[in-house]
mmCIF file of C-alpha atoms in Angstrom:
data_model
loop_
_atom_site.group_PDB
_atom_site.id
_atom_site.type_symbol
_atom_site.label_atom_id
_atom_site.label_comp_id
_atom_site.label_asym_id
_atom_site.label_seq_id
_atom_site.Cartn_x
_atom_site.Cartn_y
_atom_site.Cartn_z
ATOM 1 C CA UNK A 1 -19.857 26.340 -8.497
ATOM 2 C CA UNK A 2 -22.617 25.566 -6.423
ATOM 3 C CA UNK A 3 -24.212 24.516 -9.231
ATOM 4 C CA UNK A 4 -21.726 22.090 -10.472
ATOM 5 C CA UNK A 5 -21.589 20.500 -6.749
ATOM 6 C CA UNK A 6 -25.157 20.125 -6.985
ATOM 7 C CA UNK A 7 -25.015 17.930 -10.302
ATOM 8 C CA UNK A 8 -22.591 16.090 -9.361
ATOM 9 C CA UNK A 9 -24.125 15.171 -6.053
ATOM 10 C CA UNK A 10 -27.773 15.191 -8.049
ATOM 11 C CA UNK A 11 -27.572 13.732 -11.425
ATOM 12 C CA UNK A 12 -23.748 12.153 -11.351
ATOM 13 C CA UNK A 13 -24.509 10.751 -7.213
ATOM 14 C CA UNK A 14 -20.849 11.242 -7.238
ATOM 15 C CA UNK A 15 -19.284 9.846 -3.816
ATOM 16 C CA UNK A 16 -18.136 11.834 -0.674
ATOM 17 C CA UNK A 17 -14.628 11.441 -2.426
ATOM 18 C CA UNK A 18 -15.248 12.666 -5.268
ATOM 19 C CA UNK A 19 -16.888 15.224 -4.120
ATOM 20 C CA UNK A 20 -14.667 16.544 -2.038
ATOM 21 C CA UNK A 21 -11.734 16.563 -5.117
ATOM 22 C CA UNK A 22 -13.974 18.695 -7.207
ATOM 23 C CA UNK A 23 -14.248 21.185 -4.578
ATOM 24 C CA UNK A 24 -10.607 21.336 -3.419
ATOM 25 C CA UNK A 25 -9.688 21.116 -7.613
ATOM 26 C CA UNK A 26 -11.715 24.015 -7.612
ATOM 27 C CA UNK A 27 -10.642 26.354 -4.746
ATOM 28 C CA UNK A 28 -7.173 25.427 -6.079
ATOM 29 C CA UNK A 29 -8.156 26.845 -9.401
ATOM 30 C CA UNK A 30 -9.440 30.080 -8.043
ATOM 31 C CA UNK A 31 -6.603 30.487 -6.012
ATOM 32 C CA UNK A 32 -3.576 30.013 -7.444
ATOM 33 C CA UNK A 33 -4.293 29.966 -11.299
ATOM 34 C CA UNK A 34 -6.738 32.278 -11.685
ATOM 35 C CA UNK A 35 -5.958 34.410 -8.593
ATOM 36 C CA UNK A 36 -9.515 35.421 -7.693
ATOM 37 C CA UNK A 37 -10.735 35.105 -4.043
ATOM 38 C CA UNK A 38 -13.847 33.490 -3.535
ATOM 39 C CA UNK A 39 -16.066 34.217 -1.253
ATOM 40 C CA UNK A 40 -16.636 30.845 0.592
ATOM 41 C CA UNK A 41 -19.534 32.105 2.296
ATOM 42 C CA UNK A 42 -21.613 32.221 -0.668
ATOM 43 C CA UNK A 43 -20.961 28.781 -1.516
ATOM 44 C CA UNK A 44 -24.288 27.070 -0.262
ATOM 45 C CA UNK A 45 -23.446 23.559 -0.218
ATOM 46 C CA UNK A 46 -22.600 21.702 2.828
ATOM 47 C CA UNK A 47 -19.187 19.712 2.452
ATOM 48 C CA UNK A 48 -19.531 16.177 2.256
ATOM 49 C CA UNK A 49 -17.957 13.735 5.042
ATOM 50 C CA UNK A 50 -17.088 10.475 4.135
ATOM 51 C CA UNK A 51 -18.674 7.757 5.492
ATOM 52 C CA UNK A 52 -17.342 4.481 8.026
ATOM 53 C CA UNK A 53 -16.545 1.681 5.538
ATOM 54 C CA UNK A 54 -16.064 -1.937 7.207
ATOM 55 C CA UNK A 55 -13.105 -3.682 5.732
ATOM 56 C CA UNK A 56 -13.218 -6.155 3.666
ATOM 57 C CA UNK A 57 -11.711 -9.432 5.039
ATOM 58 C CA UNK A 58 -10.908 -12.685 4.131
ATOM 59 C CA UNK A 59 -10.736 -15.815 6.702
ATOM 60 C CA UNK A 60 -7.583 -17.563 7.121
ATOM 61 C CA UNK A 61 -8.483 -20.227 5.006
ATOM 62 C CA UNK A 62 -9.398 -18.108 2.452
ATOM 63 C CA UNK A 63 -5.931 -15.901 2.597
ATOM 64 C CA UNK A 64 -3.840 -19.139 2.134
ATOM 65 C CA UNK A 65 -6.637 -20.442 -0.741
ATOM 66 C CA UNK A 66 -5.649 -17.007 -2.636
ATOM 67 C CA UNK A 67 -1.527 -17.272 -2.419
ATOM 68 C CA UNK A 68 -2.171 -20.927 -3.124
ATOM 69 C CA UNK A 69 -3.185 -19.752 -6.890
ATOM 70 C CA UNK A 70 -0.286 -17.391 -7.232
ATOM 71 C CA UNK A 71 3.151 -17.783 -8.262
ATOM 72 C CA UNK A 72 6.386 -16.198 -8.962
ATOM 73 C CA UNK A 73 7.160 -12.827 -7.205
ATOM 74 C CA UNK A 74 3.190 -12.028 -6.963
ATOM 75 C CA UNK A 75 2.969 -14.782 -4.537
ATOM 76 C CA UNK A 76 5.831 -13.621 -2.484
ATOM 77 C CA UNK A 77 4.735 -10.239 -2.673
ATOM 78 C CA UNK A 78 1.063 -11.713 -1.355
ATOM 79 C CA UNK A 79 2.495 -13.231 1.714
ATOM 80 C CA UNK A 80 4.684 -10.356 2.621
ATOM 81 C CA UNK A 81 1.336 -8.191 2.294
ATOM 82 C CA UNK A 82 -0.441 -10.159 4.610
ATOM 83 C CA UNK A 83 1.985 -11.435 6.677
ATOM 84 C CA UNK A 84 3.743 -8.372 7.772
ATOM 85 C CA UNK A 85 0.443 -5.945 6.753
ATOM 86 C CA UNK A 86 2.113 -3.873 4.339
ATOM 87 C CA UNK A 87 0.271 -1.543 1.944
ATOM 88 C CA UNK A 88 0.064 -2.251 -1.805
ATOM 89 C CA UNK A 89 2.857 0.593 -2.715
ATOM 90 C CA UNK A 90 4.891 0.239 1.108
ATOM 91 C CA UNK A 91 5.492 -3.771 -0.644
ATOM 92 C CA UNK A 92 6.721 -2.977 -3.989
ATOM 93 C CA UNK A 93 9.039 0.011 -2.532
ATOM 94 C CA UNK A 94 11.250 -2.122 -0.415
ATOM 95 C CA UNK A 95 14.613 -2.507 -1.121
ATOM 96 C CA UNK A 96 16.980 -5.134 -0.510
ATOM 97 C CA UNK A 97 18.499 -2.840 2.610
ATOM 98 C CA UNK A 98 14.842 -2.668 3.887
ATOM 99 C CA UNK A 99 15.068 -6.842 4.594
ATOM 100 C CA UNK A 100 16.396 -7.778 8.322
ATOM 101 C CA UNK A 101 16.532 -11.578 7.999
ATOM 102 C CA UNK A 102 18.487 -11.482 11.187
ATOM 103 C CA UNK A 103 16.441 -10.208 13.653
ATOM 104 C CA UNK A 104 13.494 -10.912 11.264
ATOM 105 C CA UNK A 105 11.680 -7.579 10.612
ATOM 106 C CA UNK A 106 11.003 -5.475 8.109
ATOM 107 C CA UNK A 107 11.660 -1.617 8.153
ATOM 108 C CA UNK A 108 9.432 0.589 6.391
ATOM 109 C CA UNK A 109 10.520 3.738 5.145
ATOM 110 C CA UNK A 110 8.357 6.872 4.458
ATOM 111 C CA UNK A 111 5.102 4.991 4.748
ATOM 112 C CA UNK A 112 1.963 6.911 4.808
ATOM 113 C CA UNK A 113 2.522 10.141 6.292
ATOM 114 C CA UNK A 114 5.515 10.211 5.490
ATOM 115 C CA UNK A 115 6.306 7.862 8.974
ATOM 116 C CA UNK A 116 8.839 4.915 9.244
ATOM 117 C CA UNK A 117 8.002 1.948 10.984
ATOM 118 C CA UNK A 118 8.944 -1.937 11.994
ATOM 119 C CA UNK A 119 7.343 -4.753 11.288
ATOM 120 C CA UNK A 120 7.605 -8.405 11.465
ATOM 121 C CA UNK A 121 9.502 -10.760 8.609
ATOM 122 C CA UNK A 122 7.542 -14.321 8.852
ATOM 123 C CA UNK A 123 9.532 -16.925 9.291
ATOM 124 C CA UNK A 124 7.981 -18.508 6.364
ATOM 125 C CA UNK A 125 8.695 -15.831 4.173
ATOM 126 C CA UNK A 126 12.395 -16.113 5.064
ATOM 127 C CA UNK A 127 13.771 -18.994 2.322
ATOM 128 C CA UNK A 128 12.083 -17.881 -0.280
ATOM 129 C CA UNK A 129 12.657 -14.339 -0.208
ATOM 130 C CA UNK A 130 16.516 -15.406 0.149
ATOM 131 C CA UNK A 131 15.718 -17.508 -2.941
ATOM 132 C CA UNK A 132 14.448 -14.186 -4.951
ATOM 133 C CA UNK A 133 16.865 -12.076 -3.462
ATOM 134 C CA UNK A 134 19.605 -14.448 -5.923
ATOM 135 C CA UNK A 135 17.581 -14.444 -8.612
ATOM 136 C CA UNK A 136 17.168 -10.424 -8.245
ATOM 137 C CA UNK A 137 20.794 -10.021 -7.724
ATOM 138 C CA UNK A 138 21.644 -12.012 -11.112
ATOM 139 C CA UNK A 139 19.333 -9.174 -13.012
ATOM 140 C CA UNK A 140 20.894 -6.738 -10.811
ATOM 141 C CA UNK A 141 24.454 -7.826 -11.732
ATOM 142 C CA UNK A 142 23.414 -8.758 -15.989
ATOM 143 C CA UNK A 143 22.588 -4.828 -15.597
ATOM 144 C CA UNK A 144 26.028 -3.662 -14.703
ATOM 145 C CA UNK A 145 28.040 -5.734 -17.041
ATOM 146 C CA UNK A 146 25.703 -3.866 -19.436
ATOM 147 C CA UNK A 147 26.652 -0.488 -18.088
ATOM 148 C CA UNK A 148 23.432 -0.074 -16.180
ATOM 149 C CA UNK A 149 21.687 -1.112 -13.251
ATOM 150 C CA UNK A 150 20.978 1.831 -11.885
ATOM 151 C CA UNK A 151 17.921 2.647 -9.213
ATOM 152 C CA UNK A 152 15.931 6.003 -8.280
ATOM 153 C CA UNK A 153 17.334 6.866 -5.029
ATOM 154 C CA UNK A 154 14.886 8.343 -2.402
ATOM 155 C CA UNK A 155 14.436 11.857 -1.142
ATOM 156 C CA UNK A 156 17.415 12.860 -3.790
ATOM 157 C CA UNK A 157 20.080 11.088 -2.200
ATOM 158 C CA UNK A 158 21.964 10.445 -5.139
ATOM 159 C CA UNK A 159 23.723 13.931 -4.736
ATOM 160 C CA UNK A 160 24.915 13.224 -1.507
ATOM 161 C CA UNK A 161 25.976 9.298 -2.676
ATOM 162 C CA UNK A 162 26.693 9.698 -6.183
ATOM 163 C CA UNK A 163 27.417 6.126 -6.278
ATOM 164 C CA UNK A 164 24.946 4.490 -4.614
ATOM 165 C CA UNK A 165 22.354 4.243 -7.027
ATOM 166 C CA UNK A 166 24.200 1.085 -8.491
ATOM 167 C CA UNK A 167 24.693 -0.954 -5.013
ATOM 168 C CA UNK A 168 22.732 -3.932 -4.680
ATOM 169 C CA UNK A 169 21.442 -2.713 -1.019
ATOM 170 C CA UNK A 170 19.545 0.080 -2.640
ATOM 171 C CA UNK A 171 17.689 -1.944 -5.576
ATOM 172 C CA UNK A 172 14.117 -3.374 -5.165
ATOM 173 C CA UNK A 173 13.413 -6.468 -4.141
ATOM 174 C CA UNK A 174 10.884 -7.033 -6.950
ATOM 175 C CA UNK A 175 12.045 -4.881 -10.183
ATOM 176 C CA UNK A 176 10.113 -4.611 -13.180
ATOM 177 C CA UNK A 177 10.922 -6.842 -16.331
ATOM 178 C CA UNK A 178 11.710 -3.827 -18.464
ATOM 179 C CA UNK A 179 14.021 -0.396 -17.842
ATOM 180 C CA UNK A 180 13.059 3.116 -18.600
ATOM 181 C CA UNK A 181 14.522 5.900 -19.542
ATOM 182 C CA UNK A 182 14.058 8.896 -16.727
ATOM 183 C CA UNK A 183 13.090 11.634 -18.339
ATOM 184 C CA UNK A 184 14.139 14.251 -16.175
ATOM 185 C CA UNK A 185 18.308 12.581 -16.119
ATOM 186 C CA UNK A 186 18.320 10.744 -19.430
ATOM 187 C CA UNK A 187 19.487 7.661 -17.444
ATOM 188 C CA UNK A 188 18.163 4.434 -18.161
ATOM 189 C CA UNK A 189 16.720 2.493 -14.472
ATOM 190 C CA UNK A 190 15.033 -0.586 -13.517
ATOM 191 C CA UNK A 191 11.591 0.590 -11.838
ATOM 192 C CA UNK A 192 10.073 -1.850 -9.193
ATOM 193 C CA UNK A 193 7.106 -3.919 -10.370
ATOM 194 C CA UNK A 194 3.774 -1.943 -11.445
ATOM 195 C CA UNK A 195 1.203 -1.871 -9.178
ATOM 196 C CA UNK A 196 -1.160 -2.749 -11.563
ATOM 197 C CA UNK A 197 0.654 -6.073 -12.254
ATOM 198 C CA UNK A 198 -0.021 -6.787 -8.669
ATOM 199 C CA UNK A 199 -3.785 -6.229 -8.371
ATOM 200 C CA UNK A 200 -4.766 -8.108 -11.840
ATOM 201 C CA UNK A 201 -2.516 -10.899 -10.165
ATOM 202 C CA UNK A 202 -4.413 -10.912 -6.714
ATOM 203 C CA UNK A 203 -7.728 -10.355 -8.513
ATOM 204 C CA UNK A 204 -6.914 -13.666 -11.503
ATOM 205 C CA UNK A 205 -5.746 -15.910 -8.364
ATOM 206 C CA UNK A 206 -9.209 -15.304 -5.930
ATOM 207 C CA UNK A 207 -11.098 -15.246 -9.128
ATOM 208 C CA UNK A 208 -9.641 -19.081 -9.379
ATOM 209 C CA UNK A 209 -9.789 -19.961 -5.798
ATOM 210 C CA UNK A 210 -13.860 -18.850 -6.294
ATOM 211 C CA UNK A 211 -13.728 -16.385 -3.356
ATOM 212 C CA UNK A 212 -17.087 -14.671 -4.035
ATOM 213 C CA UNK A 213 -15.516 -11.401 -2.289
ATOM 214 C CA UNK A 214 -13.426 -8.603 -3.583
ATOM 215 C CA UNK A 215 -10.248 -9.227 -3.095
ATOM 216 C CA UNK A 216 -7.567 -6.366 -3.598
ATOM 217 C CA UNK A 217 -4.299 -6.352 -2.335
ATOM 218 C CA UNK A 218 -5.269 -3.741 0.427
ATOM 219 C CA UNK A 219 -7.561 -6.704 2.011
ATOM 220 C CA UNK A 220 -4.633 -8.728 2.737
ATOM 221 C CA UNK A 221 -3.573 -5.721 4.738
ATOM 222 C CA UNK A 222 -7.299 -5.774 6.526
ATOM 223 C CA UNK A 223 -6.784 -9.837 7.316
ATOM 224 C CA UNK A 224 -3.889 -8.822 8.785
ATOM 225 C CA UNK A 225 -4.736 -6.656 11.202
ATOM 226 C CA UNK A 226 -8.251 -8.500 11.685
ATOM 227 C CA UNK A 227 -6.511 -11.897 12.281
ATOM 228 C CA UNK A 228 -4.094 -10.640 14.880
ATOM 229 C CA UNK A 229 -6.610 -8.933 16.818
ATOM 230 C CA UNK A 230 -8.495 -12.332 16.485
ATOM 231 C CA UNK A 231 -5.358 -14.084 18.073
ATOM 232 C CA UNK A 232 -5.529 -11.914 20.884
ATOM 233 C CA UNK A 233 -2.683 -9.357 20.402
ATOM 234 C CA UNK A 234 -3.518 -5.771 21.786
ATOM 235 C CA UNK A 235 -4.673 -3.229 19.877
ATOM 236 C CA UNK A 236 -1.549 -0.706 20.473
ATOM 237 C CA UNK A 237 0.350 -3.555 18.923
ATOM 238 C CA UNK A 238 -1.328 -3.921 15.841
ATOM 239 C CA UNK A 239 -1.583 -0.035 15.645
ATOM 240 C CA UNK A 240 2.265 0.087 15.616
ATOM 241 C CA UNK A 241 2.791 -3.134 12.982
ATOM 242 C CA UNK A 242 -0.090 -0.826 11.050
ATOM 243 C CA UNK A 243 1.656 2.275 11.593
ATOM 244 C CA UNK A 244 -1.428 4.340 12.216
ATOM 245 C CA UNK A 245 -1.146 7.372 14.114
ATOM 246 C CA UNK A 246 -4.642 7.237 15.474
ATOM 247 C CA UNK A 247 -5.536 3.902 17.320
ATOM 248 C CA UNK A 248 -9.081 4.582 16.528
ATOM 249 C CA UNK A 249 -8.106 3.874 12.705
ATOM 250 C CA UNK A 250 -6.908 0.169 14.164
ATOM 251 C CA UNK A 251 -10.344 0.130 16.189
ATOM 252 C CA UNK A 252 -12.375 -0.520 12.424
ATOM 253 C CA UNK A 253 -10.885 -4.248 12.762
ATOM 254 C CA UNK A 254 -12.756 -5.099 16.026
ATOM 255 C CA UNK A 255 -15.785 -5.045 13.920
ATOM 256 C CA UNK A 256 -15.087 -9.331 13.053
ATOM 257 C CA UNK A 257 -13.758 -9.966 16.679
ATOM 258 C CA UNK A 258 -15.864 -12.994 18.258
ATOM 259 C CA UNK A 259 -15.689 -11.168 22.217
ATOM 260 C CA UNK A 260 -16.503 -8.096 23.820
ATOM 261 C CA UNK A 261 -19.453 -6.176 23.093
ATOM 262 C CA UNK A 262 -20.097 -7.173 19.492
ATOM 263 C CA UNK A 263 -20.174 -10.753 20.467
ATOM 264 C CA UNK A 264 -24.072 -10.052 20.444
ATOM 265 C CA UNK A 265 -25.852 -13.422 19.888
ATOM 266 C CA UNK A 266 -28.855 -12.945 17.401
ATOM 267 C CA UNK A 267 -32.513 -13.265 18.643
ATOM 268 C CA UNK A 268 -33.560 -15.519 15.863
ATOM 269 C CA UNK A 269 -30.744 -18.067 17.136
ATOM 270 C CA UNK A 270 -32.596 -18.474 20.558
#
């Protein structure tokens, strides 16, 4: 094992990350498939830490540049990422329930950690998602005249609603063009978009707005939270919209603040 650690740190210069999997894949192995107890204290290798990353963020200008050179429900899907700070998977999960046009938020259910939170619904975002939301509904409702339409209900609540897995509230906002077959039930669903669709989406759109950064749907997330803070809304805030549990998680976005201690001027500037 030690051995093995050392290549990959060595010859492979395998990340912290990666790392780190191959030893917990292994103590897992050890443990509960082979049922032999190691004796961690002859393992000689010191367990990596990962290191501070700084976010990658885009400028205003260079958010709206991005959604400019999307379209469809990727573009939508864009704006709600950066306008409300969602995560990649927390945006495709929503369901039509999950929308409060009224009071104009968003709730977010079992985000990371397993942790619900509110955020805000941008105004601007408002029309058009009513505008998907009928063209949604139309798939939704071509489905049951076909004797489908049925969604995967959360945290197995189709035993205690049997029925619910056909209402509109429960179906996602952006479903995938195609239905599959789940292979546990035999029933045939409508998934919610592939995440994959989204990044190759985000990635063609800043490849044709020529932003020379890389741009993945978790930075819209990171110009979120960076642009707020830039606007002068408190940290705590931002750390709820965010849903972190730690506020020093929120404090990696100061790093592109223009005030307080790193508003250091450089030496060569005079």
């Amino acid at each position: 094992i030690n051995q093995f650690i050392t290549h990959l740190v060595v010859d492979r210069k395998a990340s912290a990350s990666t790392q780190n999997q191959a030893i917990s894949a292994i103590l897992f192995l050890y443990r509960n498939t082979l049922h032999i107890e190691l004796d961690q204290s002859s393992l000689n290798f010191i367990r990596p830490k990962k290191g501070k990353r700084v976010p990658n963020v885009l400028s205003v200008k260079e958010v709206r540049t991005v959604i400019a050179n999307m379209t469809g429900p990727y573009k939508l899907m864009a704006q709600i990422m950066y306008g409300s700070g969602l995560r990649l998977m927390e945006c495709l999960r929503l369901r039509v329930k999950d929308i409060d046009f009224e009071n104009h938020r968003i709730i977010v259910y079992d985000g990371k950690g397993g942790d619900d939170r509110v955020t805000m619904l941008p105004d601007s975002v408002i029309a058009p998602m009513r505008e998907h939301l009928i063209q949604t509904k139309a798939i939704h409702k071509k489905d049951l005249a076909a004797g489908l339409g049925s969604v995967q209900m959360p945290f197995a609540l189709d035993k205690k609603y049997p029925t619910a897995h056909k209402e509109w509230i429960w179906q996602f906002i952006f479903p995938a063009s195609t239905l599959y077959v789940e292979t546990e039930t035999g029933v045939t669903r409508r998934h919610h978009i592939h995440e994959t669709a989204l990044q190759r989406a985000i990635k063609a759109a800043a490849k044709t707005a020529k932003i020379e950064k890389r741009v993945t749907p978790h930075t819209f997330r990171h110009s979120f939270a960076t642009h707020l803070l830039q606007n002068g809304y408190d940290i705590r805030t931002v750390q709820e919209l965010l849903g972190h549990k730690d506020v020093k998680t929120t404090m990696i976005y100061t790093h592109v603040l223009q005030r307080g201690g790193l508003a250091v001027k450089s030496p060569l500037d005079g």
